[in-house]
Coordinates of C-alpha atoms and ligand atoms in Angstrom, one line a residue:
M93 CA 53.1 191.5 -134.5
F94 CA 51.9 195.1 -133.1
A95 CA 48.5 195.2 -131.1
L96 CA 45.8 197.1 -133.0
L97 CA 45.8 199.3 -130.0
S98 CA 49.2 200.7 -130.4
I99 CA 48.5 201.4 -134.2
Y100 CA 45.4 203.2 -132.9
E101 CA 47.5 205.3 -130.5
V102 CA 50.4 206.1 -133.0
L103 CA 47.7 207.0 -135.6
L104 CA 45.9 209.3 -133.2
H105 CA 49.1 211.0 -132.0
S106 CA 50.4 211.6 -135.6
L107 CA 47.1 212.4 -137.5
G108 CA 45.0 214.0 -134.4
P109 CA 41.5 213.2 -133.3
Q110 CA 39.2 213.2 -136.3
G111 CA 36.0 214.0 -134.6
W112 CA 33.7 212.1 -137.0
W113 CA 31.0 213.0 -137.9
P114 CA 31.8 216.7 -138.0
H115 CA 28.0 217.7 -138.3
P116 CA 26.1 218.8 -135.0
T117 CA 22.6 217.4 -135.8
R118 CA 21.7 213.5 -136.2
F119 CA 20.2 214.3 -139.7
G120 CA 23.5 215.7 -140.8
K121 CA 25.3 212.7 -139.4
I122 CA 22.9 210.3 -141.2
V123 CA 23.1 211.9 -144.5
G124 CA 27.0 211.8 -144.1
A125 CA 27.1 208.0 -143.0
I126 CA 24.9 207.3 -146.1
L127 CA 27.0 209.1 -148.5
A128 CA 30.4 208.3 -147.3
P129 CA 31.0 204.7 -148.3
A130 CA 33.3 204.4 -151.3
V131 CA 34.2 208.1 -151.6
K132 CA 36.6 210.7 -150.1
W133 CA 35.2 213.0 -147.2
S134 CA 35.9 216.1 -149.1
N135 CA 33.4 214.6 -151.7
V136 CA 30.8 214.0 -149.1
E137 CA 31.2 217.6 -147.7
K138 CA 30.5 219.0 -151.3
A139 CA 27.1 216.9 -151.4
V140 CA 26.2 217.9 -147.9
E141 CA 26.9 221.6 -148.7
N142 CA 24.8 221.2 -151.7
L143 CA 21.9 219.8 -149.8
E144 CA 22.1 222.6 -147.2
K145 CA 22.2 225.2 -150.0
A146 CA 19.0 223.9 -151.2
G147 CA 17.4 223.8 -147.9
I148 CA 17.3 220.0 -147.5
D149 CA 18.4 219.8 -143.9
N150 CA 15.7 217.8 -142.2
F151 CA 13.6 214.7 -143.0
Q152 CA 10.5 216.1 -144.4
A153 CA 12.6 218.1 -146.8
L154 CA 14.1 214.9 -147.8
N155 CA 11.0 213.1 -148.1
E156 CA 9.4 215.7 -150.4
V157 CA 12.3 216.6 -152.6
D158 CA 12.2 215.2 -156.1
V159 CA 14.6 212.1 -156.3
N160 CA 16.2 213.3 -159.7
Y161 CA 17.0 216.8 -158.0
L162 CA 18.4 214.9 -155.0
E163 CA 20.7 212.8 -157.3
E164 CA 21.8 216.0 -158.9
L165 CA 22.8 217.4 -155.4
I166 CA 24.6 214.5 -154.0
K167 CA 26.2 213.7 -157.3
P168 CA 29.9 214.3 -155.7
S169 CA 29.4 211.4 -153.4
I170 CA 29.6 208.8 -156.6
Y171 CA 27.1 206.2 -156.5
F172 CA 24.5 208.7 -156.1
R173 CA 21.7 206.8 -157.6
K174 CA 21.8 204.2 -155.0
K175 CA 22.8 206.7 -152.2
A176 CA 19.6 209.0 -153.1
K177 CA 17.4 205.9 -152.8
A178 CA 18.9 205.0 -149.5
L179 CA 18.3 208.5 -148.5
K180 CA 14.9 208.6 -149.5
C181 CA 14.1 205.4 -147.5
M182 CA 15.9 206.6 -144.5
A183 CA 13.6 209.6 -144.6
Q184 CA 10.7 207.4 -144.6
R185 CA 11.8 205.8 -141.5
E186 CA 11.6 208.7 -139.1
D187 CA 10.5 206.3 -136.4
L188 CA 13.9 204.6 -136.3
L189 CA 15.2 207.9 -135.0
N190 CA 13.6 207.2 -131.5
K191 CA 15.3 203.9 -131.0
E192 CA 18.2 203.0 -129.1
G193 CA 21.3 201.8 -130.9
S194 CA 21.5 198.0 -131.0
L195 CA 22.0 194.8 -133.1
A196 CA 18.3 194.7 -133.4
L197 CA 18.3 198.4 -134.9
R198 CA 21.0 197.1 -137.2
E199 CA 18.8 194.2 -138.6
E200 CA 16.2 197.0 -139.4
L201 CA 18.5 199.3 -141.0
L202 CA 19.6 196.3 -143.2
Q203 CA 16.1 195.8 -144.2
L204 CA 16.1 199.3 -145.9
P205 CA 16.8 199.0 -149.7
N206 CA 20.4 200.3 -150.6
I207 CA 21.6 200.0 -147.0
G208 CA 24.3 197.6 -146.5
K209 CA 26.5 196.4 -143.6
E210 CA 29.0 199.2 -144.0
T211 CA 26.4 201.8 -144.2
A212 CA 24.2 200.4 -141.5
D213 CA 27.3 200.2 -139.1
S214 CA 28.5 203.6 -140.1
L215 CA 25.2 205.0 -138.9
L216 CA 25.1 203.1 -135.7
L217 CA 28.5 204.3 -134.8
Y218 CA 28.3 208.0 -135.8
S219 CA 24.5 208.6 -135.6
W220 CA 23.3 206.3 -133.0
D221 CA 26.7 206.4 -130.8
Y222 CA 26.5 202.6 -130.6
P223 CA 30.0 200.8 -130.4
I224 CA 30.1 198.7 -133.4
M225 CA 33.1 198.8 -136.1
V226 CA 32.8 199.8 -139.5
V227 CA 34.6 197.8 -142.2
D228 CA 35.2 199.4 -145.4
A229 CA 37.6 199.2 -148.6
Y230 CA 40.5 201.1 -146.4
T231 CA 40.2 199.1 -143.5
R232 CA 40.8 195.9 -145.5
R233 CA 43.6 197.4 -147.3
V234 CA 45.4 198.7 -144.4
L235 CA 45.0 195.7 -142.1
Y236 CA 46.0 193.3 -144.9
R237 CA 49.1 195.4 -145.6
L238 CA 50.0 195.4 -142.0
G239 CA 49.6 191.6 -142.3
L240 CA 46.8 191.5 -139.3
F241 CA 44.3 188.9 -139.1
G242 CA 45.7 186.4 -141.4
L243 CA 46.1 186.7 -145.3
P244 CA 44.5 187.6 -147.2
N245 CA 42.0 189.5 -145.3
E246 CA 39.9 190.5 -148.3
K247 CA 38.6 186.9 -148.2
I248 CA 37.4 187.4 -144.6
N249 CA 33.8 188.2 -144.7
Y250 CA 32.5 191.5 -143.2
D251 CA 31.1 190.3 -139.9
D252 CA 34.0 188.1 -139.0
L253 CA 36.6 191.0 -139.7
R254 CA 34.4 193.4 -138.1
E255 CA 34.4 191.2 -134.8
L256 CA 38.0 190.5 -135.0
I257 CA 38.8 194.3 -134.9
E258 CA 36.3 194.9 -132.1
K259 CA 37.9 192.1 -130.1
A260 CA 41.3 193.5 -130.3
L261 CA 40.3 197.0 -129.4
P262 CA 38.7 198.0 -125.9
K263 CA 35.1 198.3 -126.3
D264 CA 34.8 202.1 -126.1
L265 CA 32.6 204.2 -128.3
Y266 CA 35.4 207.0 -128.6
I267 CA 38.0 204.6 -129.7
Y268 CA 35.8 202.8 -132.1
Q269 CA 34.9 206.1 -133.7
E270 CA 38.3 207.5 -134.0
F271 CA 39.7 204.2 -135.0
H272 CA 37.7 203.9 -138.2
A273 CA 38.2 207.8 -139.1
L274 CA 41.7 207.4 -138.4
I275 CA 42.0 204.1 -140.9
V276 CA 40.1 206.2 -143.4
R277 CA 42.3 209.4 -143.0
L278 CA 45.4 207.0 -143.3
G279 CA 44.1 205.4 -146.3
E280 CA 43.5 208.8 -148.2
L281 CA 46.7 210.3 -146.9
Y282 CA 49.3 207.4 -147.4
C283 CA 47.9 203.9 -147.7
R284 CA 46.5 204.7 -151.3
K285 CA 46.4 202.2 -153.9
K286 CA 50.0 203.3 -154.5
P287 CA 51.1 203.6 -151.0
L288 CA 53.2 206.8 -150.0
C289 CA 55.0 204.3 -147.6
V290 CA 58.1 206.8 -146.7
E291 CA 55.7 209.6 -145.3
C292 CA 53.4 207.2 -143.4
P293 CA 53.5 207.3 -139.6
L294 CA 53.2 203.5 -139.2
A295 CA 56.3 203.1 -141.5
Q296 CA 58.1 205.9 -139.3
K297 CA 57.3 204.0 -136.3
E298 CA 58.5 200.8 -137.8
I299 CA 55.0 199.3 -137.4
C300 CA 54.4 198.8 -141.0
K301 CA 57.5 197.5 -143.3
K302 CA 57.7 199.8 -146.3
V303 CA 56.1 197.5 -148.6
D304 CA 55.6 200.1 -151.3
I305 CA 52.9 197.8 -153.2
V306 CA 52.1 199.0 -156.5
E307 CA 48.6 197.3 -157.5
R308 CA 47.7 196.7 -160.8
S309 CA 44.5 197.9 -161.7
Ligands
LIG528 S1 53.6 201.8 -144.3 FE1 52.9 201.8 -146.5 S2 51.5 199.9 -146.7 FE2 52.1 200.1 -144.5 S3 50.3 201.3 -143.7 FE3 51.8 202.8 -144.4 S4 51.2 203.4 -146.4 FE4 50.2 201.4 -146.1

């Protein structure tokens, strides 16, 4: 079985550094982390662009904007009602911005309505630069198809799978940030629901068997 670090290195070499989140401000990174779950990054970019055009580029503006208008602006990010509520709640907790990333902060984030573990960990990893792994649907799909961590890993609970991945990688912020971003990129480009195994870098390096899975919806 290939070590997770080897898989990371192949992905980094073939797909290149992803540099998440590609936004210079913490506000932008927080918005990106909240909008990202269950949607392609290109959709997140459209939603962020809409927010910026509307002048919502800080917490005060986010606090003041009408929630229905906010929903319209972030519609491309799907689940926009839930995400609008999460953004509104986050805007009211500007005090959290002054805190260091930690597991205690994770607990505080998880107390906010509509912030689940994936979003909380995404916020910590990319907005607070705290080394914690994010587990999303792409992660589960890719690791399952690679045959890592036992089968089926859909049934492994979130925190158990997160800790398994963390233990399999060096505890390094850059590696954690890039690993998650690379898995998402792999999922978007190749390891789709109907995978494009022939073109996949993990198949070309003979790390993953060309399973050519066709999942029934
Ligand atoms: S070879 Fe196919 S199943 Fe394996 S990671 Fe690549 S796209 Fe996914």
